[in-house]
Coordinates of C-alpha atoms in Angstrom, one line a residue:
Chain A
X694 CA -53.0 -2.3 25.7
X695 CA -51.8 1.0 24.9
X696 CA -48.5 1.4 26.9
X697 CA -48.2 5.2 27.5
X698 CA -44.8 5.3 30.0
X699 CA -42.6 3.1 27.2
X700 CA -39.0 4.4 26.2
X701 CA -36.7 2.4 23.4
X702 CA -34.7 0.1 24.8
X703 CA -31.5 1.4 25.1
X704 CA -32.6 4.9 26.2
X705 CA -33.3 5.5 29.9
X706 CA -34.2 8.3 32.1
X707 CA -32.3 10.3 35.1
X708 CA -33.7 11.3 37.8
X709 CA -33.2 12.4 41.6
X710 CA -29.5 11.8 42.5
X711 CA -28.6 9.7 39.3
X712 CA -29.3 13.0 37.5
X713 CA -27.7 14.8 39.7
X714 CA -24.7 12.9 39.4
X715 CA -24.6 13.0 35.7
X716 CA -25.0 17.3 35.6
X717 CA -22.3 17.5 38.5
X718 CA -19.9 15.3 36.4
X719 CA -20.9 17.2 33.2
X720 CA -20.1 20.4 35.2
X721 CA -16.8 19.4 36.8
X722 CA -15.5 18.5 33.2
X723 CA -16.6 21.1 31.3
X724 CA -14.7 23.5 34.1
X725 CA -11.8 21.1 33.3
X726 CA -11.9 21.8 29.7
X727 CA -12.3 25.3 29.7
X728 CA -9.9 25.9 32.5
X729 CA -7.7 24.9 29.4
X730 CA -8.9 27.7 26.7
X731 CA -11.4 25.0 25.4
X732 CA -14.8 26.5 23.9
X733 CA -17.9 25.1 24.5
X734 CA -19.7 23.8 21.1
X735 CA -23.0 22.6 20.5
X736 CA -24.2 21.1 17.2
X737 CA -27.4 19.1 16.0
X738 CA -28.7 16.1 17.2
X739 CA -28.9 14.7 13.5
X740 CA -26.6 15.6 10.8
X741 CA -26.5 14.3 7.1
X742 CA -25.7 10.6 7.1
X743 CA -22.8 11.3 4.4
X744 CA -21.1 13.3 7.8
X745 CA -20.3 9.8 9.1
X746 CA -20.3 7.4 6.3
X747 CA -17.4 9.6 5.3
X748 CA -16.1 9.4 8.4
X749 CA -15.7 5.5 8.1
X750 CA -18.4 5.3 10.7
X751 CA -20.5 1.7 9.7
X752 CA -23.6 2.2 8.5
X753 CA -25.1 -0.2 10.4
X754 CA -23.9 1.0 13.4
X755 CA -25.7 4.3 13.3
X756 CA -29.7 5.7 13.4
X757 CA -30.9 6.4 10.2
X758 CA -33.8 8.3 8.7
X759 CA -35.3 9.4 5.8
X760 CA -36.2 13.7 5.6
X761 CA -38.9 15.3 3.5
X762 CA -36.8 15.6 0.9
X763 CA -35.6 12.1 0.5
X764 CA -32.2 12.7 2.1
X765 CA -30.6 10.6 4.8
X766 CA -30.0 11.4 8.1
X767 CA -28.1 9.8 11.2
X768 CA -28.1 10.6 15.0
X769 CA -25.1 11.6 16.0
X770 CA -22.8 8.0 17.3
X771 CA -19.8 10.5 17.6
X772 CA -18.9 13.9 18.7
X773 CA -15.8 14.1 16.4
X774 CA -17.0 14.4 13.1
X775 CA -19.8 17.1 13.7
X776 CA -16.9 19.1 15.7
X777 CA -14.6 18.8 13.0
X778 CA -17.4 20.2 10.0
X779 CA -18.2 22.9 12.3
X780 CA -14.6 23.8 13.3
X781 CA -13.9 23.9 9.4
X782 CA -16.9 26.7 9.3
X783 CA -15.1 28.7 11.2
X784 CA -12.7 31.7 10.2
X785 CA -9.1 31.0 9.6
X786 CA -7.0 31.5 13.0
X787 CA -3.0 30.8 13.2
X788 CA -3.9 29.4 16.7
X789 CA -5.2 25.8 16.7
X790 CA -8.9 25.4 17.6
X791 CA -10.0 24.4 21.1
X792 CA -13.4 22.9 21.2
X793 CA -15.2 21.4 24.0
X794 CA -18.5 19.7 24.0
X795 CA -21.2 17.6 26.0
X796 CA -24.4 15.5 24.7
X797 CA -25.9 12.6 23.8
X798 CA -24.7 10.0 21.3
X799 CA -26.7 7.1 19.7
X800 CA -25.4 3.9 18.4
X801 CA -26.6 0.7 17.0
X802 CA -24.4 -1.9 19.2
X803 CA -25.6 -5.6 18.1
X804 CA -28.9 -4.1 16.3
X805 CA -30.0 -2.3 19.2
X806 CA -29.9 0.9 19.8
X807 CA -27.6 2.9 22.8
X808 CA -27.7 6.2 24.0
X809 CA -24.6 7.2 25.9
X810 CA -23.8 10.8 26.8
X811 CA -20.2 12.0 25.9
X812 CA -18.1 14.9 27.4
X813 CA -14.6 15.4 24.9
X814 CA -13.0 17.9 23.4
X815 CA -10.7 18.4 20.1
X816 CA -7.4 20.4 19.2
X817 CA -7.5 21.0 15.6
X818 CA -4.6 23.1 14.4
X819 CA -0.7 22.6 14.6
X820 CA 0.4 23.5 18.3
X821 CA 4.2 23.3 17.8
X822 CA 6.2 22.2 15.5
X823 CA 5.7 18.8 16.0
X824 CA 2.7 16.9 16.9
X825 CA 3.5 15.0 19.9
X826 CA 2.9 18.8 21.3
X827 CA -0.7 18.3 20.5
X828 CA -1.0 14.5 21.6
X829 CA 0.6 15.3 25.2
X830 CA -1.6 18.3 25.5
X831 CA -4.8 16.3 25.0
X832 CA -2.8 13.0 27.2
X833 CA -2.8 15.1 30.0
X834 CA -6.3 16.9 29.6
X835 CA -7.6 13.3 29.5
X836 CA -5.7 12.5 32.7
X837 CA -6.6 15.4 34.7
X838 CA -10.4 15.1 33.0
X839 CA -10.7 11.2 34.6
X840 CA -9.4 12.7 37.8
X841 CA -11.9 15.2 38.1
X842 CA -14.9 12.9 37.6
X843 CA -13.8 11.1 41.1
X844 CA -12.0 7.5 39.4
X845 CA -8.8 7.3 41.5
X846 CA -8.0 3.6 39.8
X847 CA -7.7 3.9 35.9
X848 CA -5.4 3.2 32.9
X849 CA -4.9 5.2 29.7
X850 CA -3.7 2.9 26.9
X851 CA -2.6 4.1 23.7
X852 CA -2.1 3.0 20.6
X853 CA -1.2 3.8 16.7
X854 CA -2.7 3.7 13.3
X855 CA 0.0 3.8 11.8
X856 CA 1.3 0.6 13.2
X857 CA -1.0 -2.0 12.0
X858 CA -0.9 -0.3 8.4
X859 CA 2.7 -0.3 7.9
X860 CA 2.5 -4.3 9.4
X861 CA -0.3 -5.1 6.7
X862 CA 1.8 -3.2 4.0
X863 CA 5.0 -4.8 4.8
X864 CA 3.3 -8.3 4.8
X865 CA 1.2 -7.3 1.5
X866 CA -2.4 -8.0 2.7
X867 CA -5.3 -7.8 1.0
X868 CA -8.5 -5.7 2.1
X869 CA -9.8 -9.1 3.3
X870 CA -6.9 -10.5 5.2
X871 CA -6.5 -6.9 6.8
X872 CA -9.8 -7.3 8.0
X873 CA -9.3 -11.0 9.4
X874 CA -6.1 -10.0 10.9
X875 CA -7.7 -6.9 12.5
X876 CA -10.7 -9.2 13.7
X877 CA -8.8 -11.6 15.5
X878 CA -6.3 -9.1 16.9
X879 CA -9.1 -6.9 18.5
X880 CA -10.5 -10.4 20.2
X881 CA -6.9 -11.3 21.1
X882 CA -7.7 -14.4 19.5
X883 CA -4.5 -16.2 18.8
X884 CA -6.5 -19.4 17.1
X885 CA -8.5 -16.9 14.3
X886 CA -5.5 -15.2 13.9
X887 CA -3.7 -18.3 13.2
X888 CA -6.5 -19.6 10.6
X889 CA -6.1 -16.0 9.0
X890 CA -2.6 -16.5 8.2
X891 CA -2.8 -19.7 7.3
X892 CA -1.9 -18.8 3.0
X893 CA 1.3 -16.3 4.5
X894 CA 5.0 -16.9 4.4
X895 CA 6.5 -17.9 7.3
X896 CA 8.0 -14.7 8.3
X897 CA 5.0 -12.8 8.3
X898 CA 2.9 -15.4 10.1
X899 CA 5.9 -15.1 13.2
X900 CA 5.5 -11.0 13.1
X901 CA 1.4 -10.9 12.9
X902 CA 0.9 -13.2 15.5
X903 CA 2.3 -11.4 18.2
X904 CA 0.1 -8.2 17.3
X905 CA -2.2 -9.6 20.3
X906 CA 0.4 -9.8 22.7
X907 CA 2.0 -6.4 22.1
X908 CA 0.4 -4.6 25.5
X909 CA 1.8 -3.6 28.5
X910 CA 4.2 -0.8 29.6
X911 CA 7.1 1.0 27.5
X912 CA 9.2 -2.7 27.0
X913 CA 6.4 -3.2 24.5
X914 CA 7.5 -1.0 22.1
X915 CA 11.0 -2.3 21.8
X916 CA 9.8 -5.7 21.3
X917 CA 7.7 -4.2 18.0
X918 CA 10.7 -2.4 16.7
X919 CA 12.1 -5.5 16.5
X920 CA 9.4 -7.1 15.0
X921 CA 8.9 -5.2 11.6
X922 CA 11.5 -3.0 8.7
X923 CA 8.3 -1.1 7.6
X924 CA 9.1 3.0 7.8
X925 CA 5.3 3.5 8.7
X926 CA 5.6 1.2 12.0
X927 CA 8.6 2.5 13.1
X928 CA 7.7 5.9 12.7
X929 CA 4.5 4.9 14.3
X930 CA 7.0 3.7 17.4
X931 CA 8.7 6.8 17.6
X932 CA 5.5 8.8 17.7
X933 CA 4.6 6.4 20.5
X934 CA 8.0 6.6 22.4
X935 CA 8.6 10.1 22.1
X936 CA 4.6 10.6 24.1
X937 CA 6.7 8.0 27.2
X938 CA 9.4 10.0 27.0
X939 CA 7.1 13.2 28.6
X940 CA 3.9 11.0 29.9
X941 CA 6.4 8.3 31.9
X942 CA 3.9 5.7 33.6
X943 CA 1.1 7.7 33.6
X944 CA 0.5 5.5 30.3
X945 CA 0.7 2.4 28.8
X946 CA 0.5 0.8 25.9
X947 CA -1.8 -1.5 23.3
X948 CA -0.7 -2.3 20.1
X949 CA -3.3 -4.5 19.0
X950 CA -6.0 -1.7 19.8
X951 CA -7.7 -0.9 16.6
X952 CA -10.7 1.6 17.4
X953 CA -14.4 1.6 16.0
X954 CA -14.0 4.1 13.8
X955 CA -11.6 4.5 10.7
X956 CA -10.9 8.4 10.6
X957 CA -8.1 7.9 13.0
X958 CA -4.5 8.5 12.0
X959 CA -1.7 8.4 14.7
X960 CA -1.5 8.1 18.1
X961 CA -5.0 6.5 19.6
X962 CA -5.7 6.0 23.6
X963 CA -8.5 4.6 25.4
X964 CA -8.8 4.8 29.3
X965 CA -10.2 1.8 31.0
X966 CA -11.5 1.6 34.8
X967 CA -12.2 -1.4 36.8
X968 CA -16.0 -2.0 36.9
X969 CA -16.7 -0.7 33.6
X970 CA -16.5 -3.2 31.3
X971 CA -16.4 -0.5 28.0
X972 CA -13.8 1.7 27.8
X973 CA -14.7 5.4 30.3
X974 CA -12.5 7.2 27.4
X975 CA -11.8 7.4 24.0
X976 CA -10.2 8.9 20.9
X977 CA -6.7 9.8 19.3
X978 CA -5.3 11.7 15.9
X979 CA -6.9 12.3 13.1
X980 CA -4.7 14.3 10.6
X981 CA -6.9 13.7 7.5
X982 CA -10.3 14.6 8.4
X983 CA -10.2 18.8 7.9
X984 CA -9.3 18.1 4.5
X985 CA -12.2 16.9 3.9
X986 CA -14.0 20.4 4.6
X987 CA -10.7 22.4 3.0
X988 CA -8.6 22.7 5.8
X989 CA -5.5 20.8 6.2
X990 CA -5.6 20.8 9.6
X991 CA -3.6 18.3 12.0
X992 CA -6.4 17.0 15.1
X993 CA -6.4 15.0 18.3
X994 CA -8.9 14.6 20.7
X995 CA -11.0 12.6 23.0
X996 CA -14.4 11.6 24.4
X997 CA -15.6 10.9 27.9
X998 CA -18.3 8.0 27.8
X999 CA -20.3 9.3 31.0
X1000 CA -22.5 6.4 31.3
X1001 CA -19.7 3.9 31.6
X1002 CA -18.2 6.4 34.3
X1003 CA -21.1 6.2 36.3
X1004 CA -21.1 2.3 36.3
X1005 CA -16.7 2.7 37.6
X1006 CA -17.5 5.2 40.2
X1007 CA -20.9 2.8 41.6
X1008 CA -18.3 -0.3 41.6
X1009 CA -15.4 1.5 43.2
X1010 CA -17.7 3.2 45.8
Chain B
X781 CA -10.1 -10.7 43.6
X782 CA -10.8 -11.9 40.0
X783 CA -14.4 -12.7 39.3
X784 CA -15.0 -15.3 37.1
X785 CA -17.9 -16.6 35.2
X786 CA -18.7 -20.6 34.8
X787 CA -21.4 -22.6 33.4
X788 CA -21.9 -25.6 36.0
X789 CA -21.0 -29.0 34.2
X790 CA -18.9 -29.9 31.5
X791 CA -17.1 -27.1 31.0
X792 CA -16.2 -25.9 34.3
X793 CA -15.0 -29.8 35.2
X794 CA -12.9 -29.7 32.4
X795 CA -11.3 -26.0 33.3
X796 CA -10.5 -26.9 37.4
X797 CA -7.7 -28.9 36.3
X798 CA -5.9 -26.2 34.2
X799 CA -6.8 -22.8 36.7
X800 CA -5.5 -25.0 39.8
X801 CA -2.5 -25.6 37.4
X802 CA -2.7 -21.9 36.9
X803 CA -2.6 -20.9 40.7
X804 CA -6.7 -20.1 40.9
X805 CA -7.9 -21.8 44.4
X806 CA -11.2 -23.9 42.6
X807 CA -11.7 -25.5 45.9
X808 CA -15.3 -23.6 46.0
X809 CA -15.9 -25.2 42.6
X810 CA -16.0 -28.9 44.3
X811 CA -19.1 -29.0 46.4
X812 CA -21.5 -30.7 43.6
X813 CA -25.0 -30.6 46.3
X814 CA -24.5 -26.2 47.0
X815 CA -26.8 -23.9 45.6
X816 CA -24.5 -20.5 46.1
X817 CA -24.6 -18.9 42.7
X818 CA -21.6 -16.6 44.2
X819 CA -18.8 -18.6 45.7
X820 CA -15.4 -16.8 46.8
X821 CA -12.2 -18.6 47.3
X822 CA -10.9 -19.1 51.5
X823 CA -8.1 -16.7 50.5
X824 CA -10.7 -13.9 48.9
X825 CA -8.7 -13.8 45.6
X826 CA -11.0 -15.4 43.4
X827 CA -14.7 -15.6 43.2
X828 CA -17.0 -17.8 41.4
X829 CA -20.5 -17.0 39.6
X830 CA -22.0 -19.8 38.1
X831 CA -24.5 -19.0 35.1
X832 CA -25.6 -20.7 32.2
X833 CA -23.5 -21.5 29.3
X834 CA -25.1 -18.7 26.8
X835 CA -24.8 -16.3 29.9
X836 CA -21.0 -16.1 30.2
X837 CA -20.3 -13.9 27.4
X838 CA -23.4 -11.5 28.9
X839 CA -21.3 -11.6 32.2
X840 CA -17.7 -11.0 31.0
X841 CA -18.7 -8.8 28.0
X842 CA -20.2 -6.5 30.9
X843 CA -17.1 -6.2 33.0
X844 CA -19.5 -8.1 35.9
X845 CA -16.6 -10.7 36.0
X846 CA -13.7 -10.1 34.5
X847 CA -13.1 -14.0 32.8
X848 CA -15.0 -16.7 31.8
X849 CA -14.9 -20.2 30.3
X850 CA -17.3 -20.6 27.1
X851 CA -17.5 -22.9 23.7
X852 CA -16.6 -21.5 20.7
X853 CA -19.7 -22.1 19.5
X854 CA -21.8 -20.0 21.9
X855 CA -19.5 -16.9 21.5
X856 CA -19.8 -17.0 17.8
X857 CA -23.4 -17.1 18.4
X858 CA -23.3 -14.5 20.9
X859 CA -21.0 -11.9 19.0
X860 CA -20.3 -10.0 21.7
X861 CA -16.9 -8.0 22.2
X862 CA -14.3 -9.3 24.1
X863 CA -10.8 -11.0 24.6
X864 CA -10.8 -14.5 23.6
X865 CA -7.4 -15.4 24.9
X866 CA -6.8 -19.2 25.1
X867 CA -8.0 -22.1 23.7
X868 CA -8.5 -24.6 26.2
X869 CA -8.5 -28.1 24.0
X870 CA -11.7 -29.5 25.8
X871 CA -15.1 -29.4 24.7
X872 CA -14.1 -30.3 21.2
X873 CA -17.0 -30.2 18.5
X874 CA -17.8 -28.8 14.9
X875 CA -20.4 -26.6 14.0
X876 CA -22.2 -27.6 10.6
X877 CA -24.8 -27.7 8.4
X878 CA -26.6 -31.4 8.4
X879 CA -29.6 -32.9 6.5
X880 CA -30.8 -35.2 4.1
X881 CA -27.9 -36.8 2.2
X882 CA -29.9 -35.7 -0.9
X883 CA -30.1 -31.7 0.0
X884 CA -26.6 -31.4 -0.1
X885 CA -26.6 -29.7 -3.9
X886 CA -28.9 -27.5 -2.2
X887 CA -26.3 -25.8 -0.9
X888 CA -24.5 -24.9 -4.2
X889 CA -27.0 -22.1 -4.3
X890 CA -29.9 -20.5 -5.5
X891 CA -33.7 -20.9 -4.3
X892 CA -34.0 -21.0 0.1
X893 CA -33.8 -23.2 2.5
X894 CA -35.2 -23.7 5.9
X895 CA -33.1 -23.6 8.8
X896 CA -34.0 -24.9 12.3
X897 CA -31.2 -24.7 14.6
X898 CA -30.1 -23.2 18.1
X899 CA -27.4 -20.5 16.3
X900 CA -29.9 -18.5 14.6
X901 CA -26.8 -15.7 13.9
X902 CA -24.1 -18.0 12.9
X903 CA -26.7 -19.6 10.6
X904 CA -27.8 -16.3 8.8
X905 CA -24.1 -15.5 8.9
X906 CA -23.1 -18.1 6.9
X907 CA -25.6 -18.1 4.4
X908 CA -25.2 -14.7 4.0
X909 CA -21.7 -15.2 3.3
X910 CA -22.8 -18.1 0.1
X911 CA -25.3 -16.0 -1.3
X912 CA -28.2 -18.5 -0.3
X913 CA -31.0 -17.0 1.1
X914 CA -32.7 -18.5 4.3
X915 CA -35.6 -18.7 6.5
X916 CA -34.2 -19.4 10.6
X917 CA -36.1 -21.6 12.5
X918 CA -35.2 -21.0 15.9
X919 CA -35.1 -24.1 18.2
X920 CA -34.3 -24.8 21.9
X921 CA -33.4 -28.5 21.1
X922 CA -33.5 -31.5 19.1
X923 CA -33.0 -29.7 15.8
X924 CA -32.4 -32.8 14.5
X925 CA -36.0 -33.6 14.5
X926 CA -36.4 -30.3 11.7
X927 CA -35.6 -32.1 9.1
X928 CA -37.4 -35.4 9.8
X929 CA -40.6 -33.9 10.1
X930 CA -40.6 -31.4 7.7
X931 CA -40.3 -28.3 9.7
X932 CA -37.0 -27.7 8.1
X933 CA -35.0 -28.7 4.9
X934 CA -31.6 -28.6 7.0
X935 CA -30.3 -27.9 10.3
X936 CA -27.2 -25.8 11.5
X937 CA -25.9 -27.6 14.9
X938 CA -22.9 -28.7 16.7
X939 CA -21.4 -32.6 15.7
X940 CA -19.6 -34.5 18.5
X941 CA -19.6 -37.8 17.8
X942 CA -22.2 -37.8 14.9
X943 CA -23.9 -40.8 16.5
X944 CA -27.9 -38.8 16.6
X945 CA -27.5 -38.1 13.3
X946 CA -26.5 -41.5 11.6
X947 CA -29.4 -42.7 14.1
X948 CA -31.6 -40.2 12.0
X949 CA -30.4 -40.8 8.6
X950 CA -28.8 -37.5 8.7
X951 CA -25.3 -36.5 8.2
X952 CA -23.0 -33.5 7.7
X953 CA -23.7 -31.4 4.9
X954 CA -20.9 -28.8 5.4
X955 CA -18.5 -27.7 8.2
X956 CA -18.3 -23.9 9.7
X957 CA -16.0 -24.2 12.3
X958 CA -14.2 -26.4 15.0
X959 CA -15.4 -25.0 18.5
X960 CA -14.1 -26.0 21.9
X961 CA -13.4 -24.0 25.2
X962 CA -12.0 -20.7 25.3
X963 CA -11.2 -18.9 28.2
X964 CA -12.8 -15.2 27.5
X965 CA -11.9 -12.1 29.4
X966 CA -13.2 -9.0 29.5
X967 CA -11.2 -5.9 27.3
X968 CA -11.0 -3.5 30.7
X969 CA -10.0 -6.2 33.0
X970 CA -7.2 -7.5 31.3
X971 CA -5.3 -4.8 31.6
X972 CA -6.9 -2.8 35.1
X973 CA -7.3 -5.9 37.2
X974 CA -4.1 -7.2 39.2
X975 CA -2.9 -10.3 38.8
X976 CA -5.0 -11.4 35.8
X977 CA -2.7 -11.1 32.8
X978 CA -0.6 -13.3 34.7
X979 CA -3.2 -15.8 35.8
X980 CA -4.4 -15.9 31.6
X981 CA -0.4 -16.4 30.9
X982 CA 0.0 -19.2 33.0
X983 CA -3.5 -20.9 31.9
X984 CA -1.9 -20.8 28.7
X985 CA 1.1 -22.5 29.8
X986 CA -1.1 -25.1 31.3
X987 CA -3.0 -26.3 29.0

């Protein structure tokens, strides 16, 4: 039987006051964001799958397709990397880009396919001279932004690149024992992690095993500074203190948050409300990415997960 | 109020012990002849779903409760993100590959093998992993019987005591991993939900 009203899985529609709830949140944050000199962007749907495989985006993570001319193609599963090629596009400015955008992004989570609709926006550019300018800048666009969608109870958490990196270079890891290590640090799994280190000195089995417990308020970061010699992690602390320093309580931290995808550089945050059981906000600094299209350009930003808002706001209500 | 998600049976009489020790009222847990699927403690702090086994990573992975007690066998099999915080010591069993004394250089590679088993994913993983290609045979229970009859050349399953399998003329082939209880929590709760990163600290202690 032919089954003419079927969607994919993982797709759904809106309708009514559902749909109405997703344009009005849409609306209140791109008024947010361009209250704040942001532009609106748009950009396709499908780009060249090189885009994100570039991006450190896995492959199997992402839609792909074949075009007429044998070349491959992905859905978008991110808004940064199609707003950083088209900010590259664009002619040279001494002021840093703001970009804003709003759309759909598809994924392949455990080989099936999610659509999730994502509000963000990006600063690409140097603001100041230094680029905890740019990170507080998009800290407190992302605070005001989760405001404005109506979640009174939520948590931004932030992170650093360049923390885990200088931890794996002090202990000398290899590609696979990074990726063990990382592993059992994003599932706070103190057991893996153990079996991962099993081969390593004793020192560096002590300093790796806390990674999971390094989360909390500011206190956290004077426990890692005493955890490591590396120059990388410590300057990956300062970054990180001197963003407490200006942001107080407002944030907190996770140093044993490694994000989905590899492009980032520096400071990284996720927000995190009670009821949704994903993260309502992500993103962070990526410093390497323009160069990729010719333009050094430093870059933070973040994206709203919509979807996941909706499921905080139902709970809370 | 933390929401927690517990398989009725073996599991969940082996975790009351360590959450009273941890401060969690389990007092709704005791009634063995109720049928309420959703049980809240007297004090309204903590509250109780029970599910299946294979359903508590479904339930914390969502954010629907914010912890959960699960083997390590059915996460593995599950693969679904969250915190796996504490090992819990009970529930102890290996996961492995069993068959046919005589099979076992088939595992040294080259040509396939049939695989009946329950962990379909942690099966394809770990052939994957040795370069050996398979064919999964899914199965609800008594895998053992795959090989016996000749549905499957080997099996991937959990080992407790071994005793089915000597029964059978089976025995391990390989080990994957040593599972038992973990308590699991979800990535947003941990850090949004009062009282719960305390509650996982002192379950740690308990234990």
């Amino acid at each position: 039987l032919p089954e003419p009203f079927r969607i994919p899985e993982g797709t759904r529609d809106y309708h009514g006051t559902a749909a109405a709830r997703l344009f009005a949140l849409e609306a209140a944050l791109a008024g947010v964001f361009q209250a704040r000199g942001y532009t609106r962007i748009s950009t396709p749907a499908c780009e060249y799958a090189d885009l994100f495989d570039q991006g450190m985006i896995n492959p199997k993570n992402m839609v792909r397709f074949v075009d007429r001319q044998g070349e491959v193609l992905a859905l978008r599963p991110d808004w940064t990397l199609p707003a950083a090629r088209a900010c590259a596009a664009l002619p040279v400015q001494n002021d840093p880009y703001r970009l804003c955008y709003a759309g759909p992004t598809y994924e392949i989570r455990d080989g099936l396919l999610s659509e999730s609709t994502q509000a963000g926006v990006e600063l690409i550019g140097a603001t100041g001279a230094v680029d905890t300018e740019g990170d507080i800048e998009i800290l407190s666009l992302a605070a005001v932004s989760l405001r404005q969608t109506g979640l009174n109870n939520f948590v931004l958490e932030l992170g650093h690149a360049g923390f885990f990196a200088g931890l794996c270079a002090e202990a000398g890891l290899d590609g696979e024992q990074r990726e063990n290590v990382r592993r059992a640090t994003q599932r706070k799994d103190a057991l893996a992690l153990e079996w991962a280190l099993e081969s390593m000195g004793h020192s560096i089995k002590n300093t790796l095993m806390k990674l999971p417990t390094l989360y909390g308020g500011a206190e956290v970061l004077e426990t890692a500074r005493n955890m490591t010699d590396h120059l990388q992690a410590h300057a990956a602390l300062e970054a990180l203190e001197a963003i407490h320093a200006k942001m107080g309580d407002q944030v907190s931290f996770d140093l044993g948050l490694i994000p989905r995808f590899g492009y980032y550089t520096g400071m990284t945050l996720q927000g995190l409300a009670p009821g949704a059981g994903r993260p309502v906000l992500t993103g962070g600094r990526y410093d390497n990415l323009l160069a990729r299209f010719g333009r050094e350009l430093p870059a933070v930003g973040f994206g709203i997960n919509l979807n996941q808002i909706m499921i905080a706001l139902e709970v809370s209500a | 109020m933390i929401t927690f998600a517990l398989a009725k049976g073996r599991l969940t009489q082996g975790a009351i012990g360590i959450f009273e020790k941890a401060g969690a009222d389990c007092s709704p847990l005791l009634d063995e002849t109720s049928r309420k699927l959703v049980r809240t403690s007297p004090d309204g702090r903590f509250r109780y779903i029970l599910v299946k086994p294979v359903d508590v990573p479904v339930y914390v992975s969502s954010g629907v409760a914010d912890a959960g007690v699960v083997g390590r066998d059915t996460l593995a099999e599950a693969g679904l993100p969250l915190y796996e915080m504490v090992d819990l010591g009970f529930g102890a069993c290996r996961m492995c590959v069993c068959g046919f004394p005589q099979d076992k250089q088939r595992l040294q590679g080259g040509g396939s093998l049939r695989v009946a088993t329950k962990y379909p994913r942690i099966a394809r993983e770990w052939f994957a992993r040795r370069g050996i290609h398979i064919e999964v045979i899914p199965l609800q229970g008594s895998v053992e019987l795959g090989p016996l009859v000749g549905l499957s050349d080997v099996i991937v399953d959990i080992v407790e005591s071994g005793g089915t399998l000597r029964a059978n003329g089976l025995e391990v082939l390989e080990e994957i991993f040593h599972s038992s209880a973990r308590l699991v929590v979800n990535r947003a709760s941990l850090k949004v939900q009062q009282g719960l990163r305390e509650f996982v600290e002192r379950v740690a202690g308990a234990r």
